[in-house]
PDB file of C-alpha atoms in Angstrom:
ATOM      1  CA  UNK U   8      96.106  79.068 -17.754  1.00 81.00           C
ATOM      2  CA  UNK U   9      93.667  80.517 -15.438  1.00 86.00           C
ATOM      3  CA  UNK U  10      93.278  83.020 -18.444  1.00 89.00           C
ATOM      4  CA  UNK U  11      91.248  80.521 -20.135  1.00 90.00           C
ATOM      5  CA  UNK U  12      89.879  78.711 -17.221  1.00 92.00           C
ATOM      6  CA  UNK U  13      87.927  81.730 -16.819  1.00 92.00           C
ATOM      7  CA  UNK U  14      86.480  82.467 -20.030  1.00 93.00           C
ATOM      8  CA  UNK U  15      84.173  78.752 -19.627  1.00 95.00           C
ATOM      9  CA  UNK U  16      80.781  79.187 -18.735  1.00 93.00           C
ATOM     10  CA  UNK U  17      79.975  79.691 -15.191  1.00 94.00           C
ATOM     11  CA  UNK U  18      77.972  76.541 -15.139  1.00 93.00           C
ATOM     12  CA  UNK U  19      81.095  74.380 -16.158  1.00 95.00           C
ATOM     13  CA  UNK U  20      83.855  76.724 -13.674  1.00 95.00           C
ATOM     14  CA  UNK U  21      81.804  75.376 -11.296  1.00 94.00           C
ATOM     15  CA  UNK U  22      81.989  71.635 -12.065  1.00 94.00           C
ATOM     16  CA  UNK U  23      85.026  71.471 -12.139  1.00 96.00           C
ATOM     17  CA  UNK U  24      85.350  73.040  -8.769  1.00 96.00           C
ATOM     18  CA  UNK U  25      83.062  71.168  -7.823  1.00 96.00           C
ATOM     19  CA  UNK U  26      85.834  68.117  -8.600  1.00 96.00           C
ATOM     20  CA  UNK U  27      88.696  69.305  -7.576  1.00 97.00           C
ATOM     21  CA  UNK U  28      87.336  70.263  -4.082  1.00 97.00           C
ATOM     22  CA  UNK U  29      86.795  66.407  -3.538  1.00 97.00           C
ATOM     23  CA  UNK U  30      89.890  65.247  -4.633  1.00 97.00           C
ATOM     24  CA  UNK U  31      90.851  67.330  -1.846  1.00 97.00           C
ATOM     25  CA  UNK U  32      88.555  66.412   0.657  1.00 96.00           C
ATOM     26  CA  UNK U  33      89.399  62.895  -0.387  1.00 95.00           C
ATOM     27  CA  UNK U  34      93.183  63.927   0.179  1.00 95.00           C
ATOM     28  CA  UNK U  35      92.759  65.010   3.457  1.00 95.00           C
ATOM     29  CA  UNK U  36      90.586  62.715   4.794  1.00 93.00           C
ATOM     30  CA  UNK U  37      94.116  60.232   3.649  1.00 92.00           C
ATOM     31  CA  UNK U  38      95.774  62.562   5.745  1.00 92.00           C
ATOM     32  CA  UNK U  39      93.700  62.410   8.359  1.00 91.00           C
ATOM     33  CA  UNK U  40      94.062  58.377   8.241  1.00 90.00           C
ATOM     34  CA  UNK U  41      97.960  58.524   8.234  1.00 89.00           C
ATOM     35  CA  UNK U  42      97.799  60.501  11.381  1.00 89.00           C
ATOM     36  CA  UNK U  43      96.025  58.499  13.254  1.00 87.00           C
ATOM     37  CA  UNK U  44      97.300  55.013  12.202  1.00 80.00           C
ATOM     38  CA  UNK U  45      94.782  54.259  10.096  1.00 73.00           C
ATOM     39  CA  UNK U  46      95.262  50.478   8.348  1.00 77.00           C
ATOM     40  CA  UNK U  47      96.063  50.280   4.440  1.00 77.00           C
ATOM     41  CA  UNK U  48      91.879  49.328   4.458  1.00 82.00           C
ATOM     42  CA  UNK U  49      91.678  52.669   5.086  1.00 83.00           C
ATOM     43  CA  UNK U  50      93.437  54.520   3.249  1.00 86.00           C
ATOM     44  CA  UNK U  51      93.246  52.677  -0.220  1.00 90.00           C
ATOM     45  CA  UNK U  52      89.602  53.857  -0.610  1.00 91.00           C
ATOM     46  CA  UNK U  53      90.638  57.466   0.191  1.00 91.00           C
ATOM     47  CA  UNK U  54      93.477  56.988  -2.306  1.00 93.00           C
ATOM     48  CA  UNK U  55      90.787  55.945  -5.275  1.00 95.00           C
ATOM     49  CA  UNK U  56      88.287  58.641  -4.449  1.00 96.00           C
ATOM     50  CA  UNK U  57      90.823  61.604  -4.690  1.00 96.00           C
ATOM     51  CA  UNK U  58      92.589  59.680  -7.878  1.00 97.00           C
ATOM     52  CA  UNK U  59      88.849  59.419  -9.841  1.00 97.00           C
ATOM     53  CA  UNK U  60      87.655  62.544  -8.881  1.00 97.00           C
ATOM     54  CA  UNK U  61      91.033  64.641  -9.639  1.00 97.00           C
ATOM     55  CA  UNK U  62      91.154  62.283 -12.867  1.00 98.00           C
ATOM     56  CA  UNK U  63      87.080  63.808 -14.013  1.00 96.00           C
ATOM     57  CA  UNK U  64      88.063  67.677 -13.338  1.00 96.00           C
ATOM     58  CA  UNK U  65      90.910  67.114 -15.983  1.00 97.00           C
ATOM     59  CA  UNK U  66      88.877  65.279 -18.053  1.00 96.00           C
ATOM     60  CA  UNK U  67      86.187  68.027 -17.875  1.00 96.00           C
ATOM     61  CA  UNK U  68      88.962  70.776 -18.020  1.00 96.00           C
ATOM     62  CA  UNK U  69      90.521  69.492 -20.727  1.00 95.00           C
ATOM     63  CA  UNK U  70      86.905  69.079 -22.866  1.00 95.00           C
ATOM     64  CA  UNK U  71      85.864  73.164 -21.756  1.00 95.00           C
ATOM     65  CA  UNK U  72      88.856  73.837 -23.299  1.00 94.00           C
ATOM     66  CA  UNK U  73      88.518  72.043 -26.772  1.00 95.00           C
ATOM     67  CA  UNK U  74      85.692  73.437 -27.119  1.00 94.00           C
ATOM     68  CA  UNK U  75      84.239  69.588 -27.173  1.00 95.00           C
ATOM     69  CA  UNK U  76      80.401  70.774 -25.690  1.00 95.00           C
ATOM     70  CA  UNK U  77      76.484  71.454 -27.194  1.00 95.00           C
ATOM     71  CA  UNK U  78      74.653  74.100 -25.110  1.00 95.00           C
ATOM     72  CA  UNK U  79      71.042  74.155 -25.202  1.00 93.00           C
ATOM     73  CA  UNK U  80      69.102  77.025 -24.617  1.00 94.00           C
ATOM     74  CA  UNK U  81      65.711  76.720 -23.906  1.00 94.00           C
ATOM     75  CA  UNK U  82      61.968  76.865 -21.802  1.00 95.00           C
ATOM     76  CA  UNK U  83      60.982  73.869 -19.326  1.00 94.00           C
ATOM     77  CA  UNK U  84      57.658  72.970 -19.953  1.00 94.00           C
ATOM     78  CA  UNK U  85      57.137  70.791 -17.319  1.00 92.00           C
ATOM     79  CA  UNK U  86      58.620  68.658 -15.078  1.00 91.00           C
ATOM     80  CA  UNK U  87      58.271  65.194 -13.376  1.00 91.00           C
ATOM     81  CA  UNK U  88      58.519  64.282  -9.544  1.00 87.00           C
ATOM     82  CA  UNK U  89      58.975  61.070  -7.940  1.00 86.00           C
ATOM     83  CA  UNK U  90      55.659  60.057  -6.204  1.00 85.00           C
ATOM     84  CA  UNK U  91      57.269  59.940  -2.396  1.00 87.00           C
ATOM     85  CA  UNK U  92      59.984  62.289  -1.808  1.00 85.00           C
ATOM     86  CA  UNK U  93      58.680  64.790  -4.688  1.00 82.00           C
ATOM     87  CA  UNK U  94      62.800  64.945  -6.160  1.00 84.00           C
ATOM     88  CA  UNK U  95      62.279  66.338  -9.635  1.00 85.00           C
ATOM     89  CA  UNK U  96      62.019  62.975 -11.734  1.00 88.00           C
ATOM     90  CA  UNK U  97      62.423  64.428 -15.283  1.00 90.00           C
ATOM     91  CA  UNK U  98      62.626  67.811 -16.772  1.00 92.00           C
ATOM     92  CA  UNK U  99      61.224  68.672 -20.416  1.00 94.00           C
ATOM     93  CA  UNK U 100      62.582  71.619 -22.390  1.00 94.00           C
ATOM     94  CA  UNK U 101      61.075  73.571 -25.492  1.00 94.00           C
ATOM     95  CA  UNK U 102      64.131  74.651 -27.056  1.00 89.00           C
ATOM     96  CA  UNK U 103      62.795  76.412 -31.154  1.00 87.00           C
ATOM     97  CA  UNK U 104      60.507  73.192 -32.235  1.00 89.00           C
ATOM     98  CA  UNK U 105      62.055  69.971 -30.586  1.00 91.00           C
ATOM     99  CA  UNK U 106      61.227  68.916 -26.971  1.00 94.00           C
ATOM    100  CA  UNK U 107      64.156  67.917 -24.836  1.00 94.00           C
ATOM    101  CA  UNK U 108      63.282  65.561 -22.434  1.00 93.00           C
ATOM    102  CA  UNK U 109      65.658  64.982 -19.446  1.00 92.00           C
ATOM    103  CA  UNK U 110      65.779  62.087 -17.375  1.00 90.00           C
ATOM    104  CA  UNK U 111      66.805  62.289 -14.440  1.00 83.00           C
ATOM    105  CA  UNK U 112      68.877  65.206 -13.803  1.00 82.00           C
ATOM    106  CA  UNK U 113      71.872  65.194 -12.164  1.00 75.00           C
ATOM    107  CA  UNK U 114      72.679  68.985 -11.470  1.00 74.00           C
ATOM    108  CA  UNK U 115      69.883  70.505  -8.863  1.00 76.00           C
ATOM    109  CA  UNK U 116      68.064  73.805  -9.437  1.00 75.00           C
ATOM    110  CA  UNK U 117      66.915  75.744  -6.230  1.00 74.00           C
ATOM    111  CA  UNK U 118      63.004  76.557  -7.056  1.00 81.00           C
ATOM    112  CA  UNK U 119      63.075  75.442 -11.120  1.00 86.00           C
ATOM    113  CA  UNK U 120      59.611  76.022 -12.015  1.00 88.00           C
ATOM    114  CA  UNK U 121      57.690  75.819 -15.093  1.00 92.00           C
ATOM    115  CA  UNK U 122      57.892  78.554 -17.740  1.00 91.00           C
ATOM    116  CA  UNK U 123      61.732  79.313 -16.065  1.00 92.00           C
ATOM    117  CA  UNK U 124      64.672  79.228 -19.428  1.00 94.00           C
ATOM    118  CA  UNK U 125      67.011  76.755 -18.061  1.00 93.00           C
ATOM    119  CA  UNK U 126      70.773  76.900 -20.041  1.00 94.00           C
ATOM    120  CA  UNK U 127      72.026  72.773 -20.646  1.00 93.00           C
ATOM    121  CA  UNK U 128      75.082  72.004 -21.436  1.00 94.00           C
ATOM    122  CA  UNK U 129      75.729  68.255 -22.808  1.00 93.00           C
ATOM    123  CA  UNK U 130      79.683  66.900 -23.946  1.00 94.00           C
ATOM    124  CA  UNK U 131      79.498  66.129 -28.053  1.00 92.00           C
ATOM    125  CA  UNK U 132      79.471  62.692 -27.784  1.00 93.00           C
ATOM    126  CA  UNK U 133      76.293  62.921 -25.501  1.00 92.00           C
ATOM    127  CA  UNK U 134      73.482  59.800 -27.003  1.00 93.00           C
ATOM    128  CA  UNK U 135      70.264  61.960 -28.132  1.00 93.00           C
ATOM    129  CA  UNK U 136      67.032  59.290 -28.413  1.00 93.00           C
ATOM    130  CA  UNK U 137      64.176  59.486 -29.822  1.00 93.00           C
ATOM    131  CA  UNK U 138      61.544  58.057 -27.525  1.00 91.00           C
ATOM    132  CA  UNK U 139      57.050  59.617 -28.193  1.00 88.00           C
ATOM    133  CA  UNK U 140      58.084  63.103 -29.951  1.00 88.00           C
ATOM    134  CA  UNK U 141      60.749  64.549 -28.063  1.00 92.00           C
ATOM    135  CA  UNK U 142      64.398  64.051 -27.714  1.00 93.00           C
ATOM    136  CA  UNK U 143      65.569  61.887 -24.092  1.00 95.00           C
ATOM    137  CA  UNK U 144      69.291  62.933 -23.178  1.00 93.00           C
ATOM    138  CA  UNK U 145      70.593  60.761 -20.198  1.00 91.00           C
ATOM    139  CA  UNK U 146      73.767  62.532 -19.260  1.00 90.00           C
ATOM    140  CA  UNK U 147      74.626  66.350 -18.697  1.00 92.00           C
ATOM    141  CA  UNK U 148      77.377  68.035 -17.907  1.00 93.00           C
ATOM    142  CA  UNK U 149      76.029  70.836 -16.494  1.00 92.00           C
ATOM    143  CA  UNK U 150      72.659  73.101 -15.596  1.00 92.00           C
ATOM    144  CA  UNK U 151      71.852  76.594 -14.884  1.00 91.00           C
ATOM    145  CA  UNK U 152      68.356  78.540 -14.591  1.00 90.00           C
ATOM    146  CA  UNK U 153      69.358  82.357 -16.836  1.00 87.00           C
ATOM    147  CA  UNK U 154      67.592  85.235 -14.689  1.00 81.00           C
TER     148      UNK U 154
END
């Protein structure tokens, strides 16, 4: 199992580990609440969070194991930011002869600039929309900046 996990792309490995860590932290909070004699209303959210993160990590692991993802390599051509806090709103990536627009990317790429090469991992059944001459993708599994 570990050998198979090591064959996954680094960005997807990181996502699986993040989700497993979140599940472990939720379970740790559950133990702390039980030790301090917390009520039932405090235990239930910890169990829920732990279950959701564990199931999410397992689903991503199975998706990676069965190669049910698509890899896009491209060059960042434009970055749209919000007005007030300057957060990334949209990223435009040129891949061959297509322009791909990533709407509200959840993965934060440090120091992403126009002209950087990035790799995007998508689920093979992720919806892709056409809008204004570019492909629009709302859900990504992971993203990484190529060096």
